[in-house]
mmCIF file of C-alpha atoms in Angstrom:
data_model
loop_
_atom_site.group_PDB
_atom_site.id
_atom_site.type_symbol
_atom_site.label_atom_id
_atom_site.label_comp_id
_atom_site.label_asym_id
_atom_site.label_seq_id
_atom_site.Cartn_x
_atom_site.Cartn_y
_atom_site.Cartn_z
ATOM 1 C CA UNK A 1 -48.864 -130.745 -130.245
ATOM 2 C CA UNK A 2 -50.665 -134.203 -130.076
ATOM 3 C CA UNK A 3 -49.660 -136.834 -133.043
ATOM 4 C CA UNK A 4 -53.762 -136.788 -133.367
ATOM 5 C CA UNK A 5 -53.925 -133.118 -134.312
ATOM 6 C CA UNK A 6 -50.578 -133.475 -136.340
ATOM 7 C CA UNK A 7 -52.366 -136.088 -138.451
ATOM 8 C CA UNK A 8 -54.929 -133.439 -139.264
ATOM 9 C CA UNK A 9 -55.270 -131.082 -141.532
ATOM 10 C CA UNK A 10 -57.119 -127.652 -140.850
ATOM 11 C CA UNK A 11 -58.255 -126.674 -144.605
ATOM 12 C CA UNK A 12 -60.646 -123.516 -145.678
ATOM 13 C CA UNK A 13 -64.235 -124.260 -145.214
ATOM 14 C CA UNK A 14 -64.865 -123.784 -148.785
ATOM 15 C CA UNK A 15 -62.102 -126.161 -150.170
ATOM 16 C CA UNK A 16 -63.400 -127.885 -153.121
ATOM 17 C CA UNK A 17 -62.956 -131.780 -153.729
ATOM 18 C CA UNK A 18 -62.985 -133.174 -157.392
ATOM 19 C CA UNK A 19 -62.767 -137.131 -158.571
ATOM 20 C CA UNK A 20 -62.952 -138.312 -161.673
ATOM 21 C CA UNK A 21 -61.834 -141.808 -163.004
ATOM 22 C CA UNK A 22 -60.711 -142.714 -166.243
ATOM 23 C CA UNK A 23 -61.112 -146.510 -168.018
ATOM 24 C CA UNK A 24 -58.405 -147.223 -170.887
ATOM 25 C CA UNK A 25 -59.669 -149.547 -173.275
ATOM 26 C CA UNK A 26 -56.754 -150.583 -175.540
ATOM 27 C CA UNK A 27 -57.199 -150.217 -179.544
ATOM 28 C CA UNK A 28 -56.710 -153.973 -181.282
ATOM 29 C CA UNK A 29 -57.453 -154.989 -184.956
ATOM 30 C CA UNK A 30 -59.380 -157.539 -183.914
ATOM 31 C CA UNK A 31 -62.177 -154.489 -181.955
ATOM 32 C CA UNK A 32 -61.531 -152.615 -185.300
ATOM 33 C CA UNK A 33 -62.416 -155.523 -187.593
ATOM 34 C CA UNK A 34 -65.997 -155.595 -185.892
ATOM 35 C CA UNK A 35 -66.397 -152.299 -187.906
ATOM 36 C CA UNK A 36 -66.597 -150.673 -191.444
ATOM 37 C CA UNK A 37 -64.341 -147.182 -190.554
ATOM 38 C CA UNK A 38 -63.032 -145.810 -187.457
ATOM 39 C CA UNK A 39 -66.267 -143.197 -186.986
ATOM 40 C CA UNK A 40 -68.306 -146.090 -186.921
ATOM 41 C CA UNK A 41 -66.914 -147.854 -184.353
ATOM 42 C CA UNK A 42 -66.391 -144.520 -182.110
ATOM 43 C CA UNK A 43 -69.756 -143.791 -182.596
ATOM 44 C CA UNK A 44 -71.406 -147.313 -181.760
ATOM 45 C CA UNK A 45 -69.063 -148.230 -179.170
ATOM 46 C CA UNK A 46 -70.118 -144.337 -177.358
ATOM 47 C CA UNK A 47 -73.688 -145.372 -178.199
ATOM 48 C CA UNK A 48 -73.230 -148.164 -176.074
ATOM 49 C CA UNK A 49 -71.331 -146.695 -173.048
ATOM 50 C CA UNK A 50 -73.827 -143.928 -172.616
ATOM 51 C CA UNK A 51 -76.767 -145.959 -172.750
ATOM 52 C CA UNK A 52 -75.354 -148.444 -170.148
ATOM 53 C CA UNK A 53 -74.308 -145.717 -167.591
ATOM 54 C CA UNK A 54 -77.479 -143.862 -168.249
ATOM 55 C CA UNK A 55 -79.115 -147.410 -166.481
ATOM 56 C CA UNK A 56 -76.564 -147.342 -163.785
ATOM 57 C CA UNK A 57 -77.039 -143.369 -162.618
ATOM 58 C CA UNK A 58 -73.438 -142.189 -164.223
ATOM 59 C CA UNK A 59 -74.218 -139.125 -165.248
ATOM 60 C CA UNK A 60 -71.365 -137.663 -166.076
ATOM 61 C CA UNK A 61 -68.362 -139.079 -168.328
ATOM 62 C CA UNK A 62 -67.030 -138.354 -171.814
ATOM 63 C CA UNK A 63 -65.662 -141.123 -174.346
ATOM 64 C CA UNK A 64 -62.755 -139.641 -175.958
ATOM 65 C CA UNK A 65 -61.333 -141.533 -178.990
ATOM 66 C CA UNK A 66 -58.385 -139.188 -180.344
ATOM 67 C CA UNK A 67 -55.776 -139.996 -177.417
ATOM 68 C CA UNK A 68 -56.391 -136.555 -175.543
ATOM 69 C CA UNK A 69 -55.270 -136.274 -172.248
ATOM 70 C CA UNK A 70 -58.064 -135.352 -169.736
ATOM 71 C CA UNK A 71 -57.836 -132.553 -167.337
ATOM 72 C CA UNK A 72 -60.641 -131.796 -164.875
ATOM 73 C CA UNK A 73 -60.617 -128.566 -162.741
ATOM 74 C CA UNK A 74 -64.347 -127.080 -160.866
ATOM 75 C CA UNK A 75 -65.681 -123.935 -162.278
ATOM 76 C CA UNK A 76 -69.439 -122.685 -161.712
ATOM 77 C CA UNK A 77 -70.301 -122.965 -165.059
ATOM 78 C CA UNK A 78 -69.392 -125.843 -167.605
ATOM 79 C CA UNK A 79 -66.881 -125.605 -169.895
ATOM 80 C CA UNK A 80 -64.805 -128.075 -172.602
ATOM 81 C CA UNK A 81 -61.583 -126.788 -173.886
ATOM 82 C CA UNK A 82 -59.493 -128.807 -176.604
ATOM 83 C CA UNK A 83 -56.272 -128.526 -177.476
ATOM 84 C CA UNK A 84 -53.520 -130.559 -179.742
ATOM 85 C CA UNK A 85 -53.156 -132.614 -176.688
ATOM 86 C CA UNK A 86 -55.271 -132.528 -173.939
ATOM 87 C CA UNK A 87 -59.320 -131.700 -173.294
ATOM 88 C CA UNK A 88 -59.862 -129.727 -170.315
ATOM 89 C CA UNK A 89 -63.370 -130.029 -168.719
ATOM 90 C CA UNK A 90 -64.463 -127.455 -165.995
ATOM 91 C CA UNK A 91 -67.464 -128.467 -164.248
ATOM 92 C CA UNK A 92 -69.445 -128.066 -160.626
ATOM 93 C CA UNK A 93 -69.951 -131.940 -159.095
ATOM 94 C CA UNK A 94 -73.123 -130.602 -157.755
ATOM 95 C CA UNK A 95 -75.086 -129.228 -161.053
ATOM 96 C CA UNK A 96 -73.567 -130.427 -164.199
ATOM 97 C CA UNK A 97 -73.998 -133.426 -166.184
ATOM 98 C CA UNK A 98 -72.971 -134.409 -169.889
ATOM 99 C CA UNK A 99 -72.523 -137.554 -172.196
ATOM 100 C CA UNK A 100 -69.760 -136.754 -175.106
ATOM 101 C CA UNK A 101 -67.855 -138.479 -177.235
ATOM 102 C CA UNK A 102 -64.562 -136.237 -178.412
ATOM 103 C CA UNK A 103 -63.611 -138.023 -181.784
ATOM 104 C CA UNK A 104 -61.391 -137.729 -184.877
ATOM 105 C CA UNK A 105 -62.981 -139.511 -187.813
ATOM 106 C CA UNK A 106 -59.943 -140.521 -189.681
ATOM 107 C CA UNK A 107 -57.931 -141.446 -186.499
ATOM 108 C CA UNK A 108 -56.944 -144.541 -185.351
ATOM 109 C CA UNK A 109 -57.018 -143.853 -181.426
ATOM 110 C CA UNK A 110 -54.184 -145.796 -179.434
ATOM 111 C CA UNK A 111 -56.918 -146.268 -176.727
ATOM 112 C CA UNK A 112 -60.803 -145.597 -176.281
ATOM 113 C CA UNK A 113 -60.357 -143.473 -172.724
ATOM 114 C CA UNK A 114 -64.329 -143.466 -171.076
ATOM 115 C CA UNK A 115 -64.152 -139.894 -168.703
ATOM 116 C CA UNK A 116 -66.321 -140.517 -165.655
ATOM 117 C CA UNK A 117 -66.919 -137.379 -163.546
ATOM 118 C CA UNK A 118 -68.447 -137.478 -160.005
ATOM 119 C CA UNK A 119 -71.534 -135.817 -159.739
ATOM 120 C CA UNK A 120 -73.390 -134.872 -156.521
ATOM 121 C CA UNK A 121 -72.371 -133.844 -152.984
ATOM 122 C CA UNK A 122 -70.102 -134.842 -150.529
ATOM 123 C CA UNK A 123 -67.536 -135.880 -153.198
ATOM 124 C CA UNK A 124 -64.480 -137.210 -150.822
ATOM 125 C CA UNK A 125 -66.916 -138.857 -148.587
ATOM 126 C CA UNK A 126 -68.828 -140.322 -151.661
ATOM 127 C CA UNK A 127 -65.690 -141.306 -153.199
ATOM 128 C CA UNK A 128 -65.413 -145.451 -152.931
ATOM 129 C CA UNK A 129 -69.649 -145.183 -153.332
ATOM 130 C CA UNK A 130 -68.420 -144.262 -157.233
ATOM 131 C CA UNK A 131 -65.560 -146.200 -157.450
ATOM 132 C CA UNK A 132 -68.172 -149.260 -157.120
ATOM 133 C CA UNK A 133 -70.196 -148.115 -159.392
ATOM 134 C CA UNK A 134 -67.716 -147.256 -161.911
ATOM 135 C CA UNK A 135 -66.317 -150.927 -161.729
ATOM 136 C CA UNK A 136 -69.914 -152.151 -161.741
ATOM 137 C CA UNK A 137 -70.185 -149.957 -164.937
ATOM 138 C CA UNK A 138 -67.176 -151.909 -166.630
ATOM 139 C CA UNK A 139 -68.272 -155.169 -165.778
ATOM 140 C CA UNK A 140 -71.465 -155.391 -167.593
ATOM 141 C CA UNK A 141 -69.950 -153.012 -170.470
ATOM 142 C CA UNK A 142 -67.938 -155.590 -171.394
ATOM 143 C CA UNK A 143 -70.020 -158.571 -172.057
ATOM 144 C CA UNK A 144 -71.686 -156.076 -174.919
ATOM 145 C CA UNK A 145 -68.187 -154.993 -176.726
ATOM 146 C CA UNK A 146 -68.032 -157.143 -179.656
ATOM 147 C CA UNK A 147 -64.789 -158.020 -179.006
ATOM 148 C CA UNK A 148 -64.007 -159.880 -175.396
ATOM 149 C CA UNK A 149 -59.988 -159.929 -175.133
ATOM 150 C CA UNK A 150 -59.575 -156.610 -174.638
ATOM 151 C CA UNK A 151 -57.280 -154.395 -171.189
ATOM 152 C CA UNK A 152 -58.889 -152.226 -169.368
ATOM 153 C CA UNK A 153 -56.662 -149.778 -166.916
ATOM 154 C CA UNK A 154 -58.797 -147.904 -164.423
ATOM 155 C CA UNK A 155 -57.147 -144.612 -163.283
ATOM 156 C CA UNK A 156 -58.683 -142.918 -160.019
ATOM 157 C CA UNK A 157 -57.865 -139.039 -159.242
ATOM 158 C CA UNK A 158 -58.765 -137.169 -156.643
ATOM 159 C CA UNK A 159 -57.652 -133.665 -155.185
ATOM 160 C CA UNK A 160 -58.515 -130.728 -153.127
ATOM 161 C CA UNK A 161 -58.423 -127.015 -154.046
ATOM 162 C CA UNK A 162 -58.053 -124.030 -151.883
ATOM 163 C CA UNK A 163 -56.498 -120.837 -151.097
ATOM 164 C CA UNK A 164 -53.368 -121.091 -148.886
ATOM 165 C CA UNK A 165 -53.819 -117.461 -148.180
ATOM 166 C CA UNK A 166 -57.620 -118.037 -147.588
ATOM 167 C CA UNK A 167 -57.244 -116.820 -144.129
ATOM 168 C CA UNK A 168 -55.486 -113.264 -144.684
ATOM 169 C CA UNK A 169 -58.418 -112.667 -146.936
ATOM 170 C CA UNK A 170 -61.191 -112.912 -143.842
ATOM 171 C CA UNK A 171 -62.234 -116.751 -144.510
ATOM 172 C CA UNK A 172 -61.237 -117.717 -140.955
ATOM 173 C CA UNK A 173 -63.410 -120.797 -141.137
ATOM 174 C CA UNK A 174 -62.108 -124.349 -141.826
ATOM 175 C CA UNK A 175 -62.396 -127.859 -141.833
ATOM 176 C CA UNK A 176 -60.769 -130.661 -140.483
ATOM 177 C CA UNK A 177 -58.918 -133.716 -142.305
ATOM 178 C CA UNK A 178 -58.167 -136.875 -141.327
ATOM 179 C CA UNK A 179 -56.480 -137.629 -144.417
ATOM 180 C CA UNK A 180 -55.875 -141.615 -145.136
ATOM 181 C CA UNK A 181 -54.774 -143.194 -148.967
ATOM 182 C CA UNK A 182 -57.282 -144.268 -151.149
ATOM 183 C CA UNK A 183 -56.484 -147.996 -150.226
ATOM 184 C CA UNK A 184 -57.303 -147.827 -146.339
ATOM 185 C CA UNK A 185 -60.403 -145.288 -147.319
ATOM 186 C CA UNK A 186 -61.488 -148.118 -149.809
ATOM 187 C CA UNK A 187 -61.022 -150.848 -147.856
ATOM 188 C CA UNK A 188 -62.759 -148.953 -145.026
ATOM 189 C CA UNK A 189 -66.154 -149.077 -147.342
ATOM 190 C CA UNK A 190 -65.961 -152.039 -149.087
ATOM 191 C CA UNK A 191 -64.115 -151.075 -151.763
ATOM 192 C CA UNK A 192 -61.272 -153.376 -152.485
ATOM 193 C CA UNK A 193 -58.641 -152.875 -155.039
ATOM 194 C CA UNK A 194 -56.254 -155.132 -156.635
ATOM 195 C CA UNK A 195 -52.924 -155.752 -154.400
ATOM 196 C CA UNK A 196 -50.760 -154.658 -157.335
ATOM 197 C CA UNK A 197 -52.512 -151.172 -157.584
ATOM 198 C CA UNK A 198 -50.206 -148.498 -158.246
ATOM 199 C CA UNK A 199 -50.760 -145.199 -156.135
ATOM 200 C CA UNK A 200 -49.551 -141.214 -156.123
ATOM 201 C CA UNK A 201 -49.911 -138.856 -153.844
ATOM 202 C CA UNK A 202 -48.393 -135.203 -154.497
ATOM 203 C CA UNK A 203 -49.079 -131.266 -153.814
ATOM 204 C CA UNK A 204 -48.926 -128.435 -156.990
ATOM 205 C CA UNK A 205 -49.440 -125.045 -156.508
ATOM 206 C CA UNK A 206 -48.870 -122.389 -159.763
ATOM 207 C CA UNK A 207 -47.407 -119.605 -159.083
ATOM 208 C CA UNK A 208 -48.046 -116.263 -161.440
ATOM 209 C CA UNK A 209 -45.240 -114.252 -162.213
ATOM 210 C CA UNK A 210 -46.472 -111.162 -161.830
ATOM 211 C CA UNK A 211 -45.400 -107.720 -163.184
ATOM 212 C CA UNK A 212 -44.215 -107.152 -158.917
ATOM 213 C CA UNK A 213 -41.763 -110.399 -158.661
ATOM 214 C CA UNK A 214 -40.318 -109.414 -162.300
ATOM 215 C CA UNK A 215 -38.932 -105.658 -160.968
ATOM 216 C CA UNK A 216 -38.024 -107.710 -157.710
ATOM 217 C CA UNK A 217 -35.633 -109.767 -159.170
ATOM 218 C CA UNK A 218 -35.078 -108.764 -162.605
ATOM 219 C CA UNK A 219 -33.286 -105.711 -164.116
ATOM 220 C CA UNK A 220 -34.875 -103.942 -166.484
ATOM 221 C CA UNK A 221 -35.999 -105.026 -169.991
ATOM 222 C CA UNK A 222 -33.582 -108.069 -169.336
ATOM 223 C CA UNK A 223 -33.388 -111.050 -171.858
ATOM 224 C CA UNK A 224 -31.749 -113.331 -169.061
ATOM 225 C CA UNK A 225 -34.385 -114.519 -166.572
ATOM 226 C CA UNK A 226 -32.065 -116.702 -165.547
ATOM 227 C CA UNK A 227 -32.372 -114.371 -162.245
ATOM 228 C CA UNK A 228 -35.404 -114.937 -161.206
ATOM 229 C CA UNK A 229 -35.350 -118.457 -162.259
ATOM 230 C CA UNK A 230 -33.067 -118.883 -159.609
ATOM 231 C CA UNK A 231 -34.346 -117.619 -156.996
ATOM 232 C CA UNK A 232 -37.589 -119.080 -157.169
ATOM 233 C CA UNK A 233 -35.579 -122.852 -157.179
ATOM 234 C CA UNK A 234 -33.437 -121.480 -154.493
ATOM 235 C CA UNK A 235 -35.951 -120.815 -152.232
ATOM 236 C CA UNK A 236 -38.216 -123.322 -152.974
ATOM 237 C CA UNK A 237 -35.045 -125.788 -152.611
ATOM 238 C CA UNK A 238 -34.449 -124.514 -149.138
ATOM 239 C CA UNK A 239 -38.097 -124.078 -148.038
ATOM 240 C CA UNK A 240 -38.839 -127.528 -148.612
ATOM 241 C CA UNK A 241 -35.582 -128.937 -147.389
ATOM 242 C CA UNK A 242 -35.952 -127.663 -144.114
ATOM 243 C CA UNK A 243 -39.251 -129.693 -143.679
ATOM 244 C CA UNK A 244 -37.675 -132.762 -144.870
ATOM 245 C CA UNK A 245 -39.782 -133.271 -148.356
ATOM 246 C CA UNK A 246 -37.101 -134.765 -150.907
ATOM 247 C CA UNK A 247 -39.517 -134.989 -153.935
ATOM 248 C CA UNK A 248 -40.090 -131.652 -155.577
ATOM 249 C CA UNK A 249 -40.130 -130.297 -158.975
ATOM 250 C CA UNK A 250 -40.139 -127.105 -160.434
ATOM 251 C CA UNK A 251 -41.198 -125.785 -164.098
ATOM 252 C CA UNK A 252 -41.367 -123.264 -165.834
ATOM 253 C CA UNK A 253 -41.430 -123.559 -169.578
ATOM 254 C CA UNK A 254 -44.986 -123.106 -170.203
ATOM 255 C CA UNK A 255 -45.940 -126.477 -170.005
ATOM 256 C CA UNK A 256 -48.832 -128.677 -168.047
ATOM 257 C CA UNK A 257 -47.195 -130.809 -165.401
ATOM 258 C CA UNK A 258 -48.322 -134.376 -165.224
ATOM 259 C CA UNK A 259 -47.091 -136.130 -162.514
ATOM 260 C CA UNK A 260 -46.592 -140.092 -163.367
ATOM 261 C CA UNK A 261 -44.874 -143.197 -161.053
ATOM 262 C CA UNK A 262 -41.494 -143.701 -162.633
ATOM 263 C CA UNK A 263 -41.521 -146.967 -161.403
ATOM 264 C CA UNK A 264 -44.491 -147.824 -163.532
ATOM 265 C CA UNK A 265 -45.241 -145.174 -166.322
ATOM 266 C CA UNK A 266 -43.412 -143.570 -169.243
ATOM 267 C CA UNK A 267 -42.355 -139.985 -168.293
ATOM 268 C CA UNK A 268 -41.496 -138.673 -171.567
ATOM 269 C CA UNK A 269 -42.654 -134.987 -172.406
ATOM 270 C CA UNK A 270 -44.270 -134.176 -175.369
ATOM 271 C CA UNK A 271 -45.227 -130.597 -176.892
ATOM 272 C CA UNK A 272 -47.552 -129.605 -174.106
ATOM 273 C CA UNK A 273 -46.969 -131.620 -171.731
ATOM 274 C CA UNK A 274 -44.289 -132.006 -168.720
ATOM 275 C CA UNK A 275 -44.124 -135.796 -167.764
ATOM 276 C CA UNK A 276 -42.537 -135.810 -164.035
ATOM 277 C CA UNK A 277 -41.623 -138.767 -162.546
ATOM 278 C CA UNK A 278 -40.793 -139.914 -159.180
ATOM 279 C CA UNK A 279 -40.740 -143.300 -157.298
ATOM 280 C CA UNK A 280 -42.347 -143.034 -153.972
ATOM 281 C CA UNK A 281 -39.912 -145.954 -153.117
ATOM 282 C CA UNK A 282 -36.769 -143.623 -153.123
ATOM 283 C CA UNK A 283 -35.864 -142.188 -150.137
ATOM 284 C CA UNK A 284 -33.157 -140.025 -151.346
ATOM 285 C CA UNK A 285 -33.534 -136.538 -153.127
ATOM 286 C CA UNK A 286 -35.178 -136.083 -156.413
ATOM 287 C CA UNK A 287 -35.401 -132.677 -158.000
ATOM 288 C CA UNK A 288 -36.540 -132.351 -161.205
ATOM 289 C CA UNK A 289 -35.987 -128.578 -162.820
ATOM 290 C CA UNK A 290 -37.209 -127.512 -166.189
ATOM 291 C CA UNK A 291 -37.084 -123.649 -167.029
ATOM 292 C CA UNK A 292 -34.566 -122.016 -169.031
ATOM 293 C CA UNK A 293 -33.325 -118.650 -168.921
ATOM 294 C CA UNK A 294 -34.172 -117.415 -172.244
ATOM 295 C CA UNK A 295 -37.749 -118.199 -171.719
ATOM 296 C CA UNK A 296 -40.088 -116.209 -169.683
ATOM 297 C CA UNK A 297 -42.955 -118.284 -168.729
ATOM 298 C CA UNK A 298 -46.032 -116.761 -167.507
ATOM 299 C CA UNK A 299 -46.573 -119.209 -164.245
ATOM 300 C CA UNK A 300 -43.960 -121.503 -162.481
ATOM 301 C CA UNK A 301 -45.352 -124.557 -161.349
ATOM 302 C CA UNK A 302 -44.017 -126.685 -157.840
ATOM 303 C CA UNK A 303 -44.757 -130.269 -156.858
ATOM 304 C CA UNK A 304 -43.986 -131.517 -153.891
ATOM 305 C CA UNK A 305 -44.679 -135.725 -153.876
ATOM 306 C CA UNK A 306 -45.193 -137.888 -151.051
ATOM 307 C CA UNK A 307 -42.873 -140.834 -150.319
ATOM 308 C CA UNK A 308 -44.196 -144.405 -149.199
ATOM 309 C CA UNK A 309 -43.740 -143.637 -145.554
ATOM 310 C CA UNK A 310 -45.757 -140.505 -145.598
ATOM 311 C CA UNK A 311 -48.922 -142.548 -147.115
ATOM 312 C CA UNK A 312 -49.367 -144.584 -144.521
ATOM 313 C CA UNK A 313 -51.660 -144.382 -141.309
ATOM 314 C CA UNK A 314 -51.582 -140.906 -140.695
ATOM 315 C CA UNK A 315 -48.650 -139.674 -142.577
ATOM 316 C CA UNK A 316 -50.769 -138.152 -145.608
ATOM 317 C CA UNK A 317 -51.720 -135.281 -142.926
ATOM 318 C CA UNK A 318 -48.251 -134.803 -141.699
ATOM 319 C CA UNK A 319 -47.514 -134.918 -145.234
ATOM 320 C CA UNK A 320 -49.768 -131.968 -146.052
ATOM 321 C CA UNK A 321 -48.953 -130.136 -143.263
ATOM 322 C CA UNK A 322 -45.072 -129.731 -144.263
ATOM 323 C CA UNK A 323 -45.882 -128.968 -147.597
ATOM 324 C CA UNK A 324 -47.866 -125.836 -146.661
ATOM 325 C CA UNK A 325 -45.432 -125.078 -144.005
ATOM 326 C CA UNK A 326 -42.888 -125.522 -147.012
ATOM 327 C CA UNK A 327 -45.190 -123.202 -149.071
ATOM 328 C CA UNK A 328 -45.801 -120.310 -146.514
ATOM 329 C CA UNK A 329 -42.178 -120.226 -146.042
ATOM 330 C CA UNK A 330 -41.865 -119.404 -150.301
ATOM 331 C CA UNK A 331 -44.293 -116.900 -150.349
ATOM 332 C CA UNK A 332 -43.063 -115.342 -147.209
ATOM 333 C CA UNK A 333 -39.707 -115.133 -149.270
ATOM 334 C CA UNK A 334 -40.654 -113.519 -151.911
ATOM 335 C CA UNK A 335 -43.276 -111.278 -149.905
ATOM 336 C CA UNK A 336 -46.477 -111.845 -151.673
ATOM 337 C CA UNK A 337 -49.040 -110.017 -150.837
ATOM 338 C CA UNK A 338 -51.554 -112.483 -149.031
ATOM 339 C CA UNK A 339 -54.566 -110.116 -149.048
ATOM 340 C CA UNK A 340 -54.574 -109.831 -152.440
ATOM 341 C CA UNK A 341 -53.143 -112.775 -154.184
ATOM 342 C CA UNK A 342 -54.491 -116.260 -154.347
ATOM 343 C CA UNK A 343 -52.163 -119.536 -154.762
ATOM 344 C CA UNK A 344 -54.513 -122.672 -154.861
ATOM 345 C CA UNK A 345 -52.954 -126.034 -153.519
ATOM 346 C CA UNK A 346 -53.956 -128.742 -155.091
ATOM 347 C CA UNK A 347 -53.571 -131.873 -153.112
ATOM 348 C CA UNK A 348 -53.828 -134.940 -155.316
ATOM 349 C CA UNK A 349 -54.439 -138.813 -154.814
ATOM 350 C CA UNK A 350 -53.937 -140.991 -157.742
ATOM 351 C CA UNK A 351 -54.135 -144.926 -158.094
ATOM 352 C CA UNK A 352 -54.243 -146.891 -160.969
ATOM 353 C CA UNK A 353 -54.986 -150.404 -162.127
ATOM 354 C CA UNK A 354 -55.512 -153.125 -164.676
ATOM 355 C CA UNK A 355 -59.139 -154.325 -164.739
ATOM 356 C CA UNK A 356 -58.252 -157.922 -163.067
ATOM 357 C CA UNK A 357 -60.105 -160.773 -165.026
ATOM 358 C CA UNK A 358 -63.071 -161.366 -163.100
ATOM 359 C CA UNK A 359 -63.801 -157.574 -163.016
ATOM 360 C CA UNK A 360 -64.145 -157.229 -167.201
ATOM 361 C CA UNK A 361 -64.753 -160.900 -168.426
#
């Protein structure tokens, strides 16, 4: 096989791409002392940001002022789910738009977090097109706060979604990647980005546990999953090993995953969410577990993150290419039924940023 088509990555025709970026806008007294109460300022500041990106054809984003986490998944219709942590929006880039402001009244928010989601076609190819704009957005935003020393950090994520058993279903059509890091695709369009710019790249994939890979492994009405647990780790230990991807993580204790750079970010859980972290840097193993075997989860979750070398020149396809490999060899393991079943990889691109002076000043 030619290192071209190993570079490449042969997807289903219908994979989706999502982006959205996030801009933190730290908290201070001296932003609060512009203000009477915290619902004033929420609701001024908001008034503000959604007038502004209104001008510059945003059409999109969310201003969320209670320190919820943002999750963004495609659906055809448009939803908003909250919970004690996190706000999870489900949207279609190509129909749906919305201006929002999630608040708390009474709450002092750590950080004003502005949600922008992209909105059109062509999302991936699109993707440095918004990133301008988005930074375009900021910089006259901030001559209008009332306050001017203020940090901004810009958080980009991107991912695609499809069906690794797409084909056993019929959908025998697909698409070809090229896939590069957000830096050289950037940089390609005239998109630079600050040298210090921290960047992710990682696959997750959630597997069900259905009522079939319970009696597989499992005696009956046991209270020790421990089992199953296992054999799931075991395999997906070996599976990856074999293709030479050293960063993997497995969980199952019913909470969301967030994948974070060690090197840079906190990776503390809390009650909903899983913080995993791993430096790209490393080149030896890291495995991070987290299931127990008095607690049957409903889904186990597996992440699979790229190292350095894999993100550069071509290596993201190569990359991509193991991990399904890696994947097909799981579910071939623990004979799933491909016809039937679905298990959507999610391959995600992260960077992350703070706003350099000339950017927000």
């Amino acid at each position: 096989m030619s290192l071209s088509h190993q570079q490449k990555v042969y997807v289903p025709k219908d994979v989706r791409s999502n982006q959205y970026i996030t801009a933190e806008i730290k908290v201070t007294d001296a932003l609060l002392a512009h203000y009477p109460d915290y619902k004033t300022c929420y609701q001024t500041l908001s008034r503000t940001i959604f007038n502004l990106a209104e001008q510059e054809e945003l059409y999109n984003l969310h201003v969320i002022t209670n320190d919820k986490l943002p999750v963004v998944r495609f659906h055809a219709e448009a939803y908003c789910f909250p919970t004690a942590e996190q706000i999870i929006f489900f949207y279609n880039p190509e129909y749906h738009e919305a201006q929002s402001l999630h608040s708390q009244d009474d709450y002092r928010a750590r950080k004003i977090r502005v949600v922008f989601l992209a909105t059109g076609e062509d999302i991936r190819s699109n993707s440095a097109s918004f990133h301008i704009k988005v930074q375009h957005f900021l910089a006259k935003l901030m001559p209008q706060l009332p306050e001017k020393n203020l940090t901004i950090k810009i958080r980009d994520h991107q991912h695609l979604s499809y069906d690794l058993f797409a084909h056993a279903k019929g959908n025998k059509e697909s698409y070809g990647y090229k896939l590069r890091s957000i830096s050289d695709r950037y940089t390609a369009r005239d998109c630079p980005l600050p040298e210090g710019h921290g960047s992710l790249c990682y696959v997750t994939v959630k597997l069900p546990l259905s009522r079939k890979l319970k009696q597989a492994f499992l005696p009956e009405q046991a209270t020790d999953f421990s089992p199953l647990y296992q054999k799931l780790e075991d395999a997906f230990v070996q599976a990856t090993s074999a293709k030479q991807l050293k960063q993997i993580a497995m969980v199952a204790n019913g909470l969301t995953p967030l994948v974070r750079n060690s090197k840079y970010d906190q990776v503390d859980g809390t009650d909903e969410v899983q913080m995993l972290g791993f430096d790209p840097n490393v080149e030896e193993q890291q495995y991070i577990r987290h299931w127990a075997g008095d607690h049957l989860a409903e889904m186990v979750s597996f992440t699979i993150a790229a190292g350095v070398k894999d993100c550069k020149g071509g290596g993201l396809g190569r990359f991509l290419n193991r991990a399904e490999e890696a994947l097909k060899s799981l579910t071939s393991e623990l004979a799933l039924d491909k016809s039937r079943e679905e298990l959507i990889v999610r391959f995600h691109q992260h960077i992350s940023y703070q706003a350099p002076e000339e950017l927000i000043s």
